[in-house]
Tab-separated table of C-alpha atoms in Angstrom:
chain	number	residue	atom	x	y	z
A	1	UNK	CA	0.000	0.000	0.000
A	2	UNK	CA	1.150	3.472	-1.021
A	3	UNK	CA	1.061	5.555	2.048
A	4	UNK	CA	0.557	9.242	1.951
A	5	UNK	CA	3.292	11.109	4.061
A	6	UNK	CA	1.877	12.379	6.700
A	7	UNK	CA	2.212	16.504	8.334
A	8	UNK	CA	3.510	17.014	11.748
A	9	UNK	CA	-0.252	18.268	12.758
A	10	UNK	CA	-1.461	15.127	11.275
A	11	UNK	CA	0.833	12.935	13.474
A	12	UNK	CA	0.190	14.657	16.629
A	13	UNK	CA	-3.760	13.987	16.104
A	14	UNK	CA	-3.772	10.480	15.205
A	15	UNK	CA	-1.661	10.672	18.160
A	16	UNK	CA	-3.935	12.236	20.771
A	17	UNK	CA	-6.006	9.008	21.670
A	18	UNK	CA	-3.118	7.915	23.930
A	19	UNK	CA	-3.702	10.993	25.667
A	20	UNK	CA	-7.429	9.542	27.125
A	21	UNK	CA	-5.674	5.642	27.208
A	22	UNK	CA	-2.111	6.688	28.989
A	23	UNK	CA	-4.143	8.979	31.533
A	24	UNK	CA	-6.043	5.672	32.689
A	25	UNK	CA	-2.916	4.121	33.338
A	26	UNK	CA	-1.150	7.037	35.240
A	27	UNK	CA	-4.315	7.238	37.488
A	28	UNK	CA	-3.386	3.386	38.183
A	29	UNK	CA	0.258	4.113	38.612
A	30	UNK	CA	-0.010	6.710	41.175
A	31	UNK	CA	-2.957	5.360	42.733
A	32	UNK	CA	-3.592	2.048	42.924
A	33	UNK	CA	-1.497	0.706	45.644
A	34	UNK	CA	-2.956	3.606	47.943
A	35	UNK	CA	-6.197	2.415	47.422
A	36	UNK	CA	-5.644	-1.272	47.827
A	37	UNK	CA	-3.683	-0.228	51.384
A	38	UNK	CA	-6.237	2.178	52.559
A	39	UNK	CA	-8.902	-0.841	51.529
A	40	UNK	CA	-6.590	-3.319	53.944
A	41	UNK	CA	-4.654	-4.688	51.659
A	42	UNK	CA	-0.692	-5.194	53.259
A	43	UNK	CA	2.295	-4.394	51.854
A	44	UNK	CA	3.862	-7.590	50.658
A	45	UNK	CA	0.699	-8.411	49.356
A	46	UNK	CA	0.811	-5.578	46.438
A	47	UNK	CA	2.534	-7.260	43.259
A	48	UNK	CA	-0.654	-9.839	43.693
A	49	UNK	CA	-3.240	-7.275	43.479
A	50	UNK	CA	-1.623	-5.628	40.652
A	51	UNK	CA	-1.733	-9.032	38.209
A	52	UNK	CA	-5.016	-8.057	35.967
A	53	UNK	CA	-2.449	-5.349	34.115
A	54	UNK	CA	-0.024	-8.308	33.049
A	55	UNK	CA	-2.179	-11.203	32.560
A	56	UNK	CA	-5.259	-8.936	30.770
A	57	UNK	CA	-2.333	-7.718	29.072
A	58	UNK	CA	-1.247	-11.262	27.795
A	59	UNK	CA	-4.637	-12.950	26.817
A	60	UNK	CA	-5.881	-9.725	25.619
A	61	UNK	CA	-3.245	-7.786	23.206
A	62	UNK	CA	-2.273	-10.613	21.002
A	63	UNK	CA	-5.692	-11.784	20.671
A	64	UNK	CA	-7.302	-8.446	19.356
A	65	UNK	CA	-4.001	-7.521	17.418
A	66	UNK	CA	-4.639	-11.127	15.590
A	67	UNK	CA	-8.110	-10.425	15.378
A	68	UNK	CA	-7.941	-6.336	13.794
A	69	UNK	CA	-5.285	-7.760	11.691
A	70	UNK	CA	-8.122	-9.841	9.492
A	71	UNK	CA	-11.119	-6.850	10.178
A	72	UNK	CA	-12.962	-5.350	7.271
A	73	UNK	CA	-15.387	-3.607	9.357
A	74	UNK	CA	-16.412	0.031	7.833
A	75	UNK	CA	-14.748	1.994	10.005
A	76	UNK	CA	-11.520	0.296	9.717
A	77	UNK	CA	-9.159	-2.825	10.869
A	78	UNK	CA	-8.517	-1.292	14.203
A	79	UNK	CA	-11.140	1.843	15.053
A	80	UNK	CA	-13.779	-0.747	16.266
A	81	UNK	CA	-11.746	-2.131	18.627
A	82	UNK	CA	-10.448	1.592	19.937
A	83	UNK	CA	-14.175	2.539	20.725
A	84	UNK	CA	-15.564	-0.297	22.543
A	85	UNK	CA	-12.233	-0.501	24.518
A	86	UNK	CA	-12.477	3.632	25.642
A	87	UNK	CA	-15.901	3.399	26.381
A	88	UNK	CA	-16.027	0.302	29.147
A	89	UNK	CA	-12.387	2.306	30.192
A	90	UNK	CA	-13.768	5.303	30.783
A	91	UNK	CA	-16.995	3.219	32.641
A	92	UNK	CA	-14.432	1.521	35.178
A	93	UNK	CA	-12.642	4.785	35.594
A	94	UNK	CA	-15.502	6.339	37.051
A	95	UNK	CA	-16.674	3.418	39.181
A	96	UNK	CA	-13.295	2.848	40.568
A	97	UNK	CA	-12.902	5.129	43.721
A	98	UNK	CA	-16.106	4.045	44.909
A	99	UNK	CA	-15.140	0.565	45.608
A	100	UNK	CA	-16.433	-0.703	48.806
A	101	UNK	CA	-13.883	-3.230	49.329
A	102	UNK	CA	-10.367	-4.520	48.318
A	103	UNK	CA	-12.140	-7.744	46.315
A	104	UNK	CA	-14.333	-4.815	44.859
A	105	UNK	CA	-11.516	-2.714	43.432
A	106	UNK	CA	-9.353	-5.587	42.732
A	107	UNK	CA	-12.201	-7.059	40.415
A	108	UNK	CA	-12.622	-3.703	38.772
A	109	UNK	CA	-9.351	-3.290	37.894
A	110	UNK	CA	-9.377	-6.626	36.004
A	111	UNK	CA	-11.920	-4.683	34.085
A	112	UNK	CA	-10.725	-1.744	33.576
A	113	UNK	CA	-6.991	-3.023	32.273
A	114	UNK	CA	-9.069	-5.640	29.487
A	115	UNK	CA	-10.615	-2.381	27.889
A	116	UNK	CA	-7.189	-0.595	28.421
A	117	UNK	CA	-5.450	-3.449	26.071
A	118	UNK	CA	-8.722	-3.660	23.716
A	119	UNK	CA	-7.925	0.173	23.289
A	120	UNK	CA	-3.943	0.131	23.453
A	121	UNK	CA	-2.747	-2.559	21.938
A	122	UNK	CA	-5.004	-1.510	17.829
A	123	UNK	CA	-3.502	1.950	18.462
A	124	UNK	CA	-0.082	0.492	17.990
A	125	UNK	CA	-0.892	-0.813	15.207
A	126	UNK	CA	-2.576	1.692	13.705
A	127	UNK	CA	0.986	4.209	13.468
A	128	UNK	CA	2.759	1.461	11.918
A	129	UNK	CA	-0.406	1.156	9.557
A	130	UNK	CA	-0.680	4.927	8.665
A	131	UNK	CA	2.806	6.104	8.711
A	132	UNK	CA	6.174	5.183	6.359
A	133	UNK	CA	8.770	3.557	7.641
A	134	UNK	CA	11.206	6.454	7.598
A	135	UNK	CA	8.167	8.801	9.691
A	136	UNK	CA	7.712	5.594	12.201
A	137	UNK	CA	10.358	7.436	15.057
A	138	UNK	CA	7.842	10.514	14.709
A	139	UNK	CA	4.833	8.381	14.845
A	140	UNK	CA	6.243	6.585	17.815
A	141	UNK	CA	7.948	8.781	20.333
A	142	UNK	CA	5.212	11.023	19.440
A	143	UNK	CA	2.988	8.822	20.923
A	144	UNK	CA	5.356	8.757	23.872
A	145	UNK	CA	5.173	12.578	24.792
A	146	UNK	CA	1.468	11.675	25.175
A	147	UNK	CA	2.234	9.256	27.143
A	148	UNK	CA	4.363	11.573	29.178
A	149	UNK	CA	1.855	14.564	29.318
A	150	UNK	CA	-1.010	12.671	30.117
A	151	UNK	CA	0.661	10.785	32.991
A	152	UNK	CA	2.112	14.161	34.014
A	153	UNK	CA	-1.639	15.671	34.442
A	154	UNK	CA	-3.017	11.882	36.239
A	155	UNK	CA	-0.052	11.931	38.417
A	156	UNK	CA	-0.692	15.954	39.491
A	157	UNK	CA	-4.750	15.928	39.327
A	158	UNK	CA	-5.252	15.041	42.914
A	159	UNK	CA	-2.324	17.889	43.784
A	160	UNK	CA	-4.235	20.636	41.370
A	161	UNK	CA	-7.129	19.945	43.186
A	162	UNK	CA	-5.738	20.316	46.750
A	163	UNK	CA	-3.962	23.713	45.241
A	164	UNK	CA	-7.349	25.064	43.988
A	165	UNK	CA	-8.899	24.531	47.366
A	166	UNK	CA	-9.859	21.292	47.935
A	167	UNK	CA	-9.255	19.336	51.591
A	168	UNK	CA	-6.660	16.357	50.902
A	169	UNK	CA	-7.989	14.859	54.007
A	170	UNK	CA	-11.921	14.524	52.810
A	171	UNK	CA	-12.319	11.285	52.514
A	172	UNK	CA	-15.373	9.223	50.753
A	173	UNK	CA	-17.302	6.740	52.763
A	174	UNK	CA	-14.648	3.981	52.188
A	175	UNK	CA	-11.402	6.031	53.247
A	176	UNK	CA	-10.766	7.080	49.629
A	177	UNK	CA	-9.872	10.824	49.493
A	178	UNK	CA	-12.485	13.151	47.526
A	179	UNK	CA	-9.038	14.498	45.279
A	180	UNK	CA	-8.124	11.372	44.078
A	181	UNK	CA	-12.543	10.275	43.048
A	182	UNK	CA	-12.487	13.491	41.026
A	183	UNK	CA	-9.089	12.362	39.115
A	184	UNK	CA	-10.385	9.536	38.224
A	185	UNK	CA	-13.347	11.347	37.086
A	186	UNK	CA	-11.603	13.027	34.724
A	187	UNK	CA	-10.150	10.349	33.452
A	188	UNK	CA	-13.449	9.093	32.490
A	189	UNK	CA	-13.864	11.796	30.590
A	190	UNK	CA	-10.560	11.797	28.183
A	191	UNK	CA	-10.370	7.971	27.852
A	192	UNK	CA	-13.563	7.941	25.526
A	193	UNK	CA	-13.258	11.681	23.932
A	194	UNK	CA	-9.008	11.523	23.025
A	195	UNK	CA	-9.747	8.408	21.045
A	196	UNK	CA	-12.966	9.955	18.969
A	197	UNK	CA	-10.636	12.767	18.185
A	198	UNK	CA	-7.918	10.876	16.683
A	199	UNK	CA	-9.944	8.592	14.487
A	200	UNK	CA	-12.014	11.562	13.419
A	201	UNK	CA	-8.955	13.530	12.617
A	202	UNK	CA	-6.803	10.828	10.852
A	203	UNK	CA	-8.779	8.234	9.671
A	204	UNK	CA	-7.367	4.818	8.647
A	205	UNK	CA	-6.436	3.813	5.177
A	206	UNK	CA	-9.271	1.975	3.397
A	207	UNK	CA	-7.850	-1.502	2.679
A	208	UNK	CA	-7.259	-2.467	-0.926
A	209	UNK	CA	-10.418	-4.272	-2.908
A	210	UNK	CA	-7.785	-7.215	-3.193
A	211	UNK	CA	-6.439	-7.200	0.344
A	212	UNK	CA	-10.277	-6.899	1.573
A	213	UNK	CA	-11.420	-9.953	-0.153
A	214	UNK	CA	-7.582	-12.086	1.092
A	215	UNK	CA	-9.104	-10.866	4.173
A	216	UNK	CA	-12.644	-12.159	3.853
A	217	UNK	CA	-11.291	-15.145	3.061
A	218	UNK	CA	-9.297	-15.797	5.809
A	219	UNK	CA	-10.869	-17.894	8.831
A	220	UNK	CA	-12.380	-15.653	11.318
A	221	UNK	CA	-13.201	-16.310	15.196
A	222	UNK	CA	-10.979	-17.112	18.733
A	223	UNK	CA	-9.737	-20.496	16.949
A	224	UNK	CA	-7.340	-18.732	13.473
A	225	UNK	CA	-6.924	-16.205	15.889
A	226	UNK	CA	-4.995	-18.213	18.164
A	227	UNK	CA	-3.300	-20.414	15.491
A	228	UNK	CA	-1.990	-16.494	13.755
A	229	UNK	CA	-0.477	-15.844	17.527
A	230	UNK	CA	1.267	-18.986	17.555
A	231	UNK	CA	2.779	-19.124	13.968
A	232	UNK	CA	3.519	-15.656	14.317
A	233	UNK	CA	5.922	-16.323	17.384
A	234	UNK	CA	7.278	-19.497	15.865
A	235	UNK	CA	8.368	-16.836	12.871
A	236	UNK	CA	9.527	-14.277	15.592
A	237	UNK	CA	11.976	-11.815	13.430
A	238	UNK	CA	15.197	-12.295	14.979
A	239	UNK	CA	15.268	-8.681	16.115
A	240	UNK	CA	11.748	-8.930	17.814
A	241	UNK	CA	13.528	-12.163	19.555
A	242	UNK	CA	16.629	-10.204	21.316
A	243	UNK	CA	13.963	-7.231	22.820
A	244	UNK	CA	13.242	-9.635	25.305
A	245	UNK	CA	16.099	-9.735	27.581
A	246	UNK	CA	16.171	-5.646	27.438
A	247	UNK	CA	12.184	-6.278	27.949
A	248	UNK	CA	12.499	-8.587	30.949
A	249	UNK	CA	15.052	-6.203	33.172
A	250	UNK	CA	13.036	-3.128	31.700
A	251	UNK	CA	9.304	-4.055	33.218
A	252	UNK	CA	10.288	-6.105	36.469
A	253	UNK	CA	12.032	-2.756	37.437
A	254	UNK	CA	9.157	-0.508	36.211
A	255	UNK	CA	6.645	-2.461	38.332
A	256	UNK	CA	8.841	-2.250	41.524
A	257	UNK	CA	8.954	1.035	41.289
A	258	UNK	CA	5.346	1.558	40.681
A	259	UNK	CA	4.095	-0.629	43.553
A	260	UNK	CA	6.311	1.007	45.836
A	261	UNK	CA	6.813	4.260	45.161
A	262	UNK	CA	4.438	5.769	47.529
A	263	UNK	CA	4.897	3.318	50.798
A	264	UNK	CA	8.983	4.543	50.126
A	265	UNK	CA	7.917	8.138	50.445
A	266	UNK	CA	5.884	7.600	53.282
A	267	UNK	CA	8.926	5.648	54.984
A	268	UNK	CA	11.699	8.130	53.623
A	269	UNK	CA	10.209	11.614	53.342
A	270	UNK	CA	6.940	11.017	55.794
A	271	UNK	CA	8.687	8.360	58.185
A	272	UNK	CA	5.592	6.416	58.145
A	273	UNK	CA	4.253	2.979	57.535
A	274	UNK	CA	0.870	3.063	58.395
A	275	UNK	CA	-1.567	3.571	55.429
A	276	UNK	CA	-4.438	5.109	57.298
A	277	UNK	CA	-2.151	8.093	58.700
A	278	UNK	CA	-1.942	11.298	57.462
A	279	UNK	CA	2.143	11.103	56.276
A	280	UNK	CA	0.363	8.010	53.493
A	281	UNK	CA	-1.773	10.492	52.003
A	282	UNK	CA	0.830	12.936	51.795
A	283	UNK	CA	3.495	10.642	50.210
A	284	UNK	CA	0.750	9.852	47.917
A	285	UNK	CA	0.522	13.320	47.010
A	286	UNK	CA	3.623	14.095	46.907
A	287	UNK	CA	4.179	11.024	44.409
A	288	UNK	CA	1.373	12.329	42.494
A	289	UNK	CA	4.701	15.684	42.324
A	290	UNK	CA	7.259	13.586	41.444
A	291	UNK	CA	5.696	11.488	39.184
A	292	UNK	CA	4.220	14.553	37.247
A	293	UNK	CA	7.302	15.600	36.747
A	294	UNK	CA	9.384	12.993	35.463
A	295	UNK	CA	6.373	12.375	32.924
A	296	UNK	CA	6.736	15.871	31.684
A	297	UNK	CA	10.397	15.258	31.431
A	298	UNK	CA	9.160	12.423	29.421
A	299	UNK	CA	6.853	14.210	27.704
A	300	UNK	CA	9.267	16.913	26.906
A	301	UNK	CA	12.269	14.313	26.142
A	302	UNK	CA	10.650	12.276	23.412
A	303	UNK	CA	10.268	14.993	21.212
A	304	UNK	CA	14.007	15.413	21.844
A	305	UNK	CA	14.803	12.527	21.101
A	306	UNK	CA	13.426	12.049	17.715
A	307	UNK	CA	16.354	13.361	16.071
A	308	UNK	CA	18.962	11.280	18.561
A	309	UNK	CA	17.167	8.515	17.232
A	310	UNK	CA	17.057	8.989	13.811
A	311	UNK	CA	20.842	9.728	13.755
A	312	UNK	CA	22.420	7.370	16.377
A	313	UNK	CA	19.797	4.651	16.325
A	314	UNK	CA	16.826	3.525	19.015
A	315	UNK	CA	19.172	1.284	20.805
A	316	UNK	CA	21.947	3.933	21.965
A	317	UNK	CA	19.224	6.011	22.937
A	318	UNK	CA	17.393	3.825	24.460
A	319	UNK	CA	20.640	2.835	26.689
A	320	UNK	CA	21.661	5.886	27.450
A	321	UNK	CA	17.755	6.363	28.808
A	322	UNK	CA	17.803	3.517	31.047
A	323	UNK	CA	21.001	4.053	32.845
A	324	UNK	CA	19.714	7.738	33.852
A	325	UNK	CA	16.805	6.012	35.413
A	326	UNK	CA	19.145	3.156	37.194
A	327	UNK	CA	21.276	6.001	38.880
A	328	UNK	CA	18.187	7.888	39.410
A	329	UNK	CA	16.429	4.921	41.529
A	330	UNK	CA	19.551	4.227	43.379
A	331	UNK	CA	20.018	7.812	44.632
A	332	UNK	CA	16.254	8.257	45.399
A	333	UNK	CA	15.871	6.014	48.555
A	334	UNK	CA	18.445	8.371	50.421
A	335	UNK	CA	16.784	11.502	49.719
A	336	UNK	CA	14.721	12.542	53.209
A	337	UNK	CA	13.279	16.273	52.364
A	338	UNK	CA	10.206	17.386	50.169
A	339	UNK	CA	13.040	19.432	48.490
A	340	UNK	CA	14.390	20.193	44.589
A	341	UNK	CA	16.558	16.806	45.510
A	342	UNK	CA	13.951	15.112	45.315
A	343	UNK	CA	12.619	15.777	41.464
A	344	UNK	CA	16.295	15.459	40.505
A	345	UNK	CA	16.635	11.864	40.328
A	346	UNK	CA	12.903	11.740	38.191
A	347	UNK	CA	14.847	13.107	35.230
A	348	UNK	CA	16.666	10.354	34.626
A	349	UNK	CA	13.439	8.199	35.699
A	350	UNK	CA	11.186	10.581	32.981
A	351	UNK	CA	14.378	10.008	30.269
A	352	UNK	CA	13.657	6.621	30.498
A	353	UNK	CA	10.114	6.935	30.221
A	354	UNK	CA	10.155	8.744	27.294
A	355	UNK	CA	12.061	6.126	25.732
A	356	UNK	CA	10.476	3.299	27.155
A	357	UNK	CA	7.152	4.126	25.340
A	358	UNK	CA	8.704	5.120	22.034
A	359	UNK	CA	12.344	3.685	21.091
A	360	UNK	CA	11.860	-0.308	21.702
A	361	UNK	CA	8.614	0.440	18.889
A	362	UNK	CA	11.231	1.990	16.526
A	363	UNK	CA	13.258	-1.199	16.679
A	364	UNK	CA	10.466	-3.415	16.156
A	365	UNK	CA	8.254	-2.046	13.628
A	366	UNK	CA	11.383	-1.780	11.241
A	367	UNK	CA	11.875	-5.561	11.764
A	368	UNK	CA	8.033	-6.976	11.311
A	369	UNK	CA	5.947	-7.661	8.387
A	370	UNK	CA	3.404	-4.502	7.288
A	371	UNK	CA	0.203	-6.867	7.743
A	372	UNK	CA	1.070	-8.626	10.476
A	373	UNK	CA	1.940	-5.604	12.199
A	374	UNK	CA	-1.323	-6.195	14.620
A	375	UNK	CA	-0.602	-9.232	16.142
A	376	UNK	CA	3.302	-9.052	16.476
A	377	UNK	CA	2.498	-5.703	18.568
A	378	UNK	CA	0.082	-7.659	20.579
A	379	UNK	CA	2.888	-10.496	20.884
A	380	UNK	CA	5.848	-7.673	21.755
A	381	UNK	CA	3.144	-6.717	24.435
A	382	UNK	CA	3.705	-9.932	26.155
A	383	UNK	CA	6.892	-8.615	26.720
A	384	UNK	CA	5.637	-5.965	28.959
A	385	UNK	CA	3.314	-8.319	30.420
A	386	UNK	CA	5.438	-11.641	31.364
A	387	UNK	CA	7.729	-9.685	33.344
A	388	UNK	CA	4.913	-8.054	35.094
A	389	UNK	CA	3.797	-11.454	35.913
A	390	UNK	CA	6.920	-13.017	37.147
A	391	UNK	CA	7.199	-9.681	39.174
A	392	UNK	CA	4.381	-10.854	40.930
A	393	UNK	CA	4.990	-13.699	41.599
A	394	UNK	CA	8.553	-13.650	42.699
A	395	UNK	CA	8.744	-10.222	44.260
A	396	UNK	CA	6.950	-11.565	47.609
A	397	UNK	CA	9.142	-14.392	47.862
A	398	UNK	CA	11.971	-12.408	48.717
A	399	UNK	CA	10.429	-9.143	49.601
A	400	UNK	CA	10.691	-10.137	53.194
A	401	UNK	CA	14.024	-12.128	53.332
A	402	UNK	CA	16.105	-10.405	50.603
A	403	UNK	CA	14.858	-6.990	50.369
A	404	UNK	CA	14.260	-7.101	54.497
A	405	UNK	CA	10.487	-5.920	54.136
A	406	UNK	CA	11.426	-2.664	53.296
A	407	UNK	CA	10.083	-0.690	50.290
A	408	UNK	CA	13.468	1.323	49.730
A	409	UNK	CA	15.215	-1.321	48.636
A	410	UNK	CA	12.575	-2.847	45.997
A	411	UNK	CA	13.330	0.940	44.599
A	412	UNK	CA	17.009	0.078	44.493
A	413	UNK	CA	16.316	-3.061	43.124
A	414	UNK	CA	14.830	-1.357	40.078
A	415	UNK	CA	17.558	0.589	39.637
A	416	UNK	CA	20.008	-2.900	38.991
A	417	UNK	CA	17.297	-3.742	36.844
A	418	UNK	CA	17.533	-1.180	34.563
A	419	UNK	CA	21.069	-0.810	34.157
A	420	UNK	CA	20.871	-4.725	33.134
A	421	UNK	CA	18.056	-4.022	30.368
A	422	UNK	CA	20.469	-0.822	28.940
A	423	UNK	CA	22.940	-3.559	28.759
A	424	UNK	CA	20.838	-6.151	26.583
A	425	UNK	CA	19.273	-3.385	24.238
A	426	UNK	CA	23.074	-2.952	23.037
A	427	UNK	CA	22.784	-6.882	21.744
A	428	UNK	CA	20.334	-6.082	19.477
A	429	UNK	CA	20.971	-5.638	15.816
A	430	UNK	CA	18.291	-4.083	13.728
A	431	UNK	CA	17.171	-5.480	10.982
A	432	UNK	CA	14.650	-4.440	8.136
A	433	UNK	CA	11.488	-5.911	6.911
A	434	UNK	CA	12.080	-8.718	4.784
């Protein structure tokens, strides 16, 4: 297919969807593990209640990628599956802070992470559809400044709201803070609206009459689907294949730092353990700070990087971008004040971000056949996701023994992590589509 190149504008609007879909997930970030502890839930306990993110994440993204890669609905191969997804997001968004209980929440958040990936994992697909190879960096790390700039506003929401008047110490008939209800509330809002705008704006490419009808003919339901996922990782390009040991380091450390974030402030900063105190909800706050500004850094840095990219290559930059976040979660558990010391270390932490979300696509979509491009993103997803599982499932073995119960050091952990996955991104070797 001939595709037209496409104007700056014109990639920032097919771009603005992951605005509504990356706010969801900062709202999670920052405030999921505060909810689950003010609901009861203890601290070793976390990495379980967090599993519907990787395991929606790996039955759901490889099954809809296989599945938009063979639809000839009328609105497209992947805009179907980016409006039902929004809309049941933006549903769990606003039911979330009401939860009565930790099953409650827990539950919803199984929901609300299977429309996330319904939504997430066509979008990815849908740059690599629109755009030429040589405008796939732009496409991409794009995508990642929205990814930073939405984050930045989830993360400071609850903070904007305290500034503009509101009591951080309201609280909602199940201990939830007022603040952090109306985030989510606004979240609601984007997830559906960002989406509409983008496949409004920049419509997909109508299919060719002969591509529709190889389509047509192709076997449809759960069944194909699942055969097309497991040919398509038997014929794994060998560049897709060495991602994973950068991918493994990369999203074990992520999810450390995620869970644990905010019960290391509150220990560090707030010299607190207790979730129900007053120094929780500040640390959860003050997280929302932090992590608002190393997601503008993001935000800011993956425009940057576009032309780093395009000169020295994804993987260099990429490196580079997760060693600034190793040294930045190292120094970060021996910072005690509410100081400028403490958004120092998010730059390298937002660097990496930025990258994160945008360079590891660069490598891959150079390396992966045009129409399979659907299900090998929903397959490169299970790289996110795996780790995220083992995470879980390994992190409270050791949480108590190893890391000596204390959330500091799962924060230093990350940081070893990190520097490991800049170290495997350098073994890959990029390779174009054959």
């Amino acid at each position: 297919m001939n595709k037209p190149h496409l104007s700056a504008s014109q990639i920032v609007n097919m771009n603005v969807g992951f605005l509504g879909i990356q706010f969801s997930f900062g709202l999670q970030q920052a405030n999921m593990s505060p909810i689950y502890q003010m609901l009861g839930a203890e601290g070793r306990d976390l990495p379980y209640l967090w599993l519907a993110g990787p395991i929606t994440g790996l039955l759901v993204q490889p099954l809809i990628g296989a599945m938009s890669d063979r639809t000839t609905h009328r609105w497209g191969r992947r805009t179907p599956y980016f409006l039902i997804g929004a809309l049941i997001c933006s549903l769990g968004l606003l039911a979330m802070p009401f939860s009565p209980a930790l099953w409650f929440a827990a539950g919803l958040l199984w929901i609300l992470d299977a429309a996330n990936n319904v939504t997430m994992e066509p979008y990815r697909a849908y740059v690599s559809d629109r755009l030429r190879e040589e405008q796939h960096a732009a496409g991409f790390l794009t995508q990642a400044s929205f990814t930073g700039l939405a984050q930045t506003l989830a993360y400071l929401t609850p903070s904007l709201l305290v500034a503009l008047g509101m009591n951080k110490d309201a609280l909602g008939a199940n201990g939830i803070p007022v603040v952090t209800t109306l985030a989510f509330a606004a979240g609601a809002v984007l997830s559906f609206t960002t989406v509409w705008w983008s496949v409004r704006k920049v419509p997909e490419l109508p299919l060719p009459a002969a591509e529709v009808a190889r389509l047509r003919a192709l076997p449809r339901g759960v069944g194909p689907a699942l055969a097309e996922i497991w040919s398509a990782v038997r014929e794994m390009p060998p560049t897709m294949r060495r991602l994973w040991w950068m991918a493994l380091f990369q999203w074990y450390g992520m999810m450390c730092y995620w869970i644990y974030v905010v019960p290391m402030l509150a220990s560090t900063v707030f010299g607190t353990d207790d979730p129900h105190g007053a120094g929780f909800r500040d640390a959860a706050l003050l997280n929302g700070q932090v992590g608002g500004f190393y997601n503008a850094v993001a935000f800011v840095a993956a425009f940057a990087m576009v032309p780093f990219t395009r000169r020295l290559g994804a993987k260099w930059v990429h490196a580079f971008a997760l060693l600034a976040a190793a040294a930045g979660m190292w120094a970060l558990p021996g910072i005690h004040g509410q100081g400028w010391l403490l958004f120092l270390p998010m730059v390298g932490i937002g660097l990496a971000w930025g990258s994160i979300m945008g360079n590891p696509y660069v490598l891959l979509a150079g390396s992966i056949p045009p129409q399979r491009a659907g299900v090998y993103m929903g397959i490169f997803n299970m790289f996110i996701v795996i780790p995220m599982l083992i995470q879980a499932v390994t992190l409270p073995l050791v949480y108590d023994g190893l890391l000596g119960g204390r959330p500091e050091n799962v924060i230093r952990l990350a940081g070893v992590l990190l520097a490991l996955a800049a170290l495997c991104v350098l073994r890959v070797r990029p390779e174009k589509t054959p």
